[in-house]
Amino acid sequence: HQFGLPKGSYRARENEMDLGTTLVAIRYNGGIVVAADSRTSVSSYVSHRFSKKIDCVAPRCILMRSGSAADTQQLSADCASFVQQRFFQYGHDLSVSEIANWLRNQIMKHHDKKQELMVGLIVAGFDQATGTGKIFSLFPSGALCEEDRFAVSGSGSSYIIGFLDQEMARFGKELSKNQSNQALPSKEQAIDLCRKAVKSAIHRDGSSGGLVRMGIISTEGIQEKTIVPTTGGPD
């Protein structure tokens, strides 16, 4: 099985524009830090060096996209429109969980029609009701998983998941064993870890490259920043 889909149901599209990508989302005490590279490719050809794979779909929620550029862009636009429509109807924003579940339902609708979407998504945001950051991973099969500490997606994720496990375990030793909160202590630590992870993936993964785009999500909203990585691996 590929990407969690039944055998034979996944079909690569000829000359499909692909977000061969590295996506990272890390939770800290007070919110979420997300990061992504900026390379878009068609097979081995780099079609765009500075694309944006981090979309703000709500005032405190970000959708991160990997897979088919066409499929993910359409989902992102539809999601932002739906969130705005619900705000006008009911006067409040959807929660991160509601947005993630709406996206899952859209993927499943296409799956039921035998029109599988080539998408791998991360939904990250700040939940005003609980006062914490939330991270959800969405797969092409429609599977939806809530992540405790961090999430990765894209072609570069296999290069950095072990690195992130090790770093999160190191930070975890500083916390009390009885403490259920698995978030990093500070925003600065999360920013630095995201930067190192994406930079390492860019160094190793031929489908990842360009800039490191970041988003910092907290109760105040979303702050965006861009980093130009230097040559070499993580520093």
Short mmCIF file of C-alpha atoms in Angstrom, two decimals:
data_model
loop_
_atom_site.label_atom_id
_atom_site.label_comp_id
_atom_site.label_asym_id
_atom_site.label_seq_id
_atom_site.Cartn_x
_atom_site.Cartn_y
_atom_site.Cartn_z
CA HIS A 1 0.00 0.00 0.00
CA GLN A 2 1.21 3.50 -0.86
CA PHE A 3 0.22 6.47 1.34
CA GLY A 4 -2.37 4.27 3.09
CA LEU A 5 -4.40 3.67 -0.09
CA PRO A 6 -5.49 0.23 -1.32
CA LYS A 7 -3.19 -1.40 -3.84
CA GLY A 8 -3.81 -0.12 -7.35
CA SER A 9 -5.88 2.90 -6.30
CA TYR A 10 -2.99 5.37 -6.36
CA ARG A 11 -2.06 6.50 -9.86
CA ALA A 12 0.68 9.00 -10.56
CA ARG A 13 -0.41 11.63 -13.07
CA GLU A 14 1.86 12.37 -15.99
CA ASN A 15 3.65 15.74 -15.66
CA GLU A 16 1.83 16.41 -12.38
CA MET A 17 3.12 19.48 -10.55
CA ASP A 18 4.26 18.10 -7.22
CA LEU A 19 5.04 19.71 -3.87
CA GLY A 20 7.97 17.39 -3.15
CA THR A 21 8.26 18.86 0.26
CA THR A 22 9.34 19.01 3.86
CA LEU A 23 6.67 20.09 6.35
CA VAL A 24 7.23 20.36 10.11
CA ALA A 25 4.90 21.46 12.92
CA ILE A 26 6.06 21.55 16.56
CA ARG A 27 4.00 22.37 19.63
CA TYR A 28 5.34 24.65 22.37
CA ASN A 29 3.81 26.03 25.54
CA GLY A 30 1.60 28.75 24.09
CA GLY A 31 1.14 27.66 20.51
CA ILE A 32 2.58 25.99 17.41
CA VAL A 33 5.56 26.70 15.16
CA VAL A 34 5.35 25.40 11.58
CA ALA A 35 7.98 25.39 8.84
CA ALA A 36 8.25 24.29 5.20
CA ASP A 37 10.64 24.51 2.28
CA SER A 38 9.65 26.34 -0.93
CA ARG A 39 10.52 24.01 -3.84
CA THR A 40 7.89 22.80 -6.32
CA SER A 41 8.79 20.27 -9.00
CA VAL A 42 7.47 18.42 -12.04
CA SER A 43 9.26 15.07 -11.95
CA SER A 44 12.97 16.01 -11.74
CA TYR A 45 12.38 19.55 -13.05
CA VAL A 46 12.18 22.33 -10.42
CA SER A 47 9.26 24.45 -11.62
CA HIS A 48 9.21 26.95 -8.73
CA ARG A 49 11.93 27.69 -6.20
CA PHE A 50 9.96 30.02 -3.95
CA SER A 51 6.44 28.60 -3.70
CA LYS A 52 4.36 28.96 -0.55
CA LYS A 53 3.11 25.76 1.08
CA ILE A 54 1.80 27.34 4.30
CA ASP A 55 -1.73 28.74 3.98
CA CYS A 56 -3.63 30.69 6.63
CA VAL A 57 -7.19 29.32 6.50
CA ALA A 58 -8.40 30.95 9.76
CA PRO A 59 -7.08 33.68 12.09
CA ARG A 60 -5.30 31.06 14.25
CA CYS A 61 -5.08 28.06 11.93
CA ILE A 62 -2.61 27.08 9.21
CA LEU A 63 -2.91 24.43 6.50
CA MET A 64 0.40 22.95 5.29
CA ARG A 65 0.37 21.25 1.89
CA SER A 66 2.33 18.40 0.30
CA GLY A 67 1.47 16.23 -2.70
CA SER A 68 -0.21 17.49 -5.86
CA ALA A 69 -0.05 21.27 -6.08
CA ALA A 70 -3.42 21.42 -7.89
CA ASP A 71 -5.25 19.19 -5.41
CA THR A 72 -3.86 20.89 -2.31
CA GLN A 73 -4.39 24.43 -3.61
CA GLN A 74 -8.03 23.66 -4.38
CA LEU A 75 -8.58 22.13 -0.94
CA SER A 76 -6.93 25.11 0.74
CA ALA A 77 -9.06 27.65 -1.17
CA ASP A 78 -12.26 25.69 -0.46
CA CYS A 79 -11.33 25.42 3.23
CA ALA A 80 -10.66 29.15 3.63
CA SER A 81 -13.98 29.93 1.90
CA PHE A 82 -15.87 27.50 4.16
CA VAL A 83 -14.30 28.93 7.33
CA GLN A 84 -15.23 32.47 6.26
CA GLN A 85 -18.77 31.41 5.41
CA ARG A 86 -19.24 29.79 8.82
CA PHE A 87 -17.92 32.92 10.54
CA PHE A 88 -20.49 35.08 8.74
CA GLN A 89 -23.26 32.62 9.67
CA TYR A 90 -22.43 32.02 13.35
CA GLY A 91 -20.12 34.86 14.35
CA HIS A 92 -17.19 32.74 15.52
CA ASP A 93 -14.29 30.86 13.95
CA LEU A 94 -14.18 27.10 13.61
CA SER A 95 -11.90 25.18 15.94
CA VAL A 96 -8.75 23.48 14.63
CA SER A 97 -10.44 20.10 15.08
CA GLU A 98 -13.49 21.18 13.08
CA ILE A 99 -11.32 22.42 10.22
CA ALA A 100 -9.30 19.19 10.18
CA ASN A 101 -12.46 17.08 10.13
CA TRP A 102 -13.98 19.17 7.33
CA LEU A 103 -10.85 18.59 5.23
CA ARG A 104 -11.02 14.87 5.99
CA ASN A 105 -14.62 14.77 4.76
CA GLN A 106 -13.62 16.48 1.50
CA ILE A 107 -10.87 13.90 0.92
CA MET A 108 -13.28 11.05 1.63
CA LYS A 109 -15.87 12.44 -0.82
CA HIS A 110 -13.32 12.23 -3.61
CA HIS A 111 -12.18 8.83 -2.39
CA ASP A 112 -15.76 7.51 -2.59
CA LYS A 113 -15.98 8.75 -6.19
CA LYS A 114 -12.72 6.92 -7.07
CA GLN A 115 -11.06 10.31 -7.54
CA GLU A 116 -8.32 9.99 -4.95
CA LEU A 117 -6.54 13.24 -4.12
CA MET A 118 -2.75 13.23 -4.00
CA VAL A 119 -2.46 15.14 -0.73
CA GLY A 120 -0.60 15.01 2.54
CA LEU A 121 -1.73 17.77 4.88
CA ILE A 122 -0.88 19.14 8.31
CA VAL A 123 -3.48 21.28 10.07
CA ALA A 124 -2.01 23.31 12.94
CA GLY A 125 -3.55 26.03 15.04
CA PHE A 126 -4.30 27.52 18.43
CA ASP A 127 -7.50 26.37 20.12
CA GLN A 128 -9.05 29.27 22.05
CA ALA A 129 -11.36 26.96 24.02
CA THR A 130 -8.54 24.85 25.51
CA GLY A 131 -5.79 27.46 25.35
CA THR A 132 -3.38 25.06 23.64
CA GLY A 133 -1.94 24.37 20.22
CA LYS A 134 -3.37 21.53 18.14
CA ILE A 135 -1.72 19.55 15.32
CA PHE A 136 -3.49 17.12 12.96
CA SER A 137 -2.03 15.00 10.17
CA LEU A 138 -4.19 14.14 7.15
CA PHE A 139 -3.35 11.36 4.70
CA PRO A 140 -4.59 10.61 1.14
CA SER A 141 -6.68 7.71 2.47
CA GLY A 142 -8.67 10.15 4.63
CA ALA A 143 -7.01 9.03 7.86
CA LEU A 144 -6.87 11.84 10.45
CA CYS A 145 -4.44 11.72 13.39
CA GLU A 146 -3.99 14.21 16.20
CA GLU A 147 -0.32 14.61 17.09
CA ASP A 148 0.91 15.17 20.65
CA ARG A 149 4.27 16.86 20.07
CA PHE A 150 5.07 17.32 16.39
CA ALA A 151 4.10 16.30 12.87
CA VAL A 152 6.07 15.92 9.64
CA SER A 153 5.00 15.32 6.05
CA GLY A 154 6.41 15.29 2.54
CA SER A 155 9.34 13.63 0.81
CA GLY A 156 11.89 15.13 3.22
CA SER A 157 10.14 13.88 6.36
CA SER A 158 11.89 10.51 6.35
CA TYR A 159 15.26 12.27 6.69
CA ILE A 160 14.33 14.22 9.82
CA ILE A 161 11.81 12.21 11.84
CA GLY A 162 14.57 10.43 13.77
CA PHE A 163 16.31 13.75 14.41
CA LEU A 164 13.09 15.25 15.78
CA ASP A 165 12.39 12.19 17.96
CA GLN A 166 15.85 12.52 19.49
CA GLU A 167 15.58 16.27 20.06
CA MET A 168 12.10 16.04 21.57
CA ALA A 169 13.26 13.24 23.88
CA ARG A 170 16.16 15.42 24.98
CA PHE A 171 13.84 18.29 25.80
CA GLY A 172 11.46 15.83 27.49
CA LYS A 173 14.12 14.88 30.02
CA GLU A 174 14.02 18.45 31.28
CA LEU A 175 10.32 18.08 32.11
CA SER A 176 8.83 16.25 35.04
CA LYS A 177 8.11 12.56 34.39
CA ASN A 178 4.57 13.10 35.69
CA GLN A 179 3.97 16.06 33.41
CA SER A 180 1.58 15.16 30.60
CA ASN A 181 2.38 18.25 28.55
CA GLN A 182 4.76 17.15 25.79
CA ALA A 183 5.20 20.65 24.30
CA LEU A 184 8.54 22.43 24.15
CA PRO A 185 9.06 24.97 26.92
CA SER A 186 9.56 28.03 24.72
CA LYS A 187 8.72 29.48 21.32
CA GLU A 188 12.39 30.14 20.58
CA GLN A 189 13.26 26.45 21.05
CA ALA A 190 10.48 25.42 18.66
CA ILE A 191 11.59 27.96 16.03
CA ASP A 192 15.20 26.78 16.23
CA LEU A 193 14.23 23.11 16.01
CA CYS A 194 11.94 23.72 12.99
CA ARG A 195 14.71 25.63 11.24
CA LYS A 196 17.26 22.88 11.84
CA ALA A 197 14.87 20.14 10.71
CA VAL A 198 13.87 21.78 7.41
CA LYS A 199 17.44 22.83 6.69
CA SER A 200 18.61 19.25 7.22
CA ALA A 201 15.92 17.91 4.87
CA ILE A 202 16.85 20.46 2.20
CA HIS A 203 20.45 19.27 2.47
CA ARG A 204 19.49 15.60 1.94
CA ASP A 205 16.25 15.54 -0.06
CA GLY A 206 16.43 16.40 -3.76
CA SER A 207 12.74 17.35 -3.83
CA SER A 208 13.09 19.91 -1.02
CA GLY A 209 14.86 23.22 -1.38
CA GLY A 210 14.68 26.98 -1.55
CA LEU A 211 13.65 29.02 1.48
CA VAL A 212 12.49 28.03 4.94
CA ARG A 213 9.07 29.59 5.45
CA MET A 214 7.77 29.61 9.02
CA GLY A 215 4.56 30.43 10.85
CA ILE A 216 4.19 31.05 14.59
CA ILE A 217 0.65 30.48 15.85
CA SER A 218 -0.49 31.74 19.25
CA THR A 219 -3.49 33.34 20.91
CA GLU A 220 -2.49 36.66 19.27
CA GLY A 221 -2.76 35.18 15.77
CA ILE A 222 -0.23 34.12 13.15
CA GLN A 223 3.23 35.59 12.62
CA GLU A 224 5.08 34.67 9.43
CA LYS A 225 8.82 34.74 8.79
CA THR A 226 11.20 33.56 6.08
CA ILE A 227 14.72 32.25 6.50
CA VAL A 228 17.32 31.86 3.75
CA PRO A 229 19.23 28.68 4.67
CA THR A 230 22.99 28.60 4.39
CA THR A 231 24.77 25.69 2.72
CA GLY A 232 25.36 22.49 4.67
CA GLY A 233 23.32 20.56 7.18
CA PRO A 234 21.74 21.78 10.41
CA ASP A 235 23.81 24.04 12.62
#
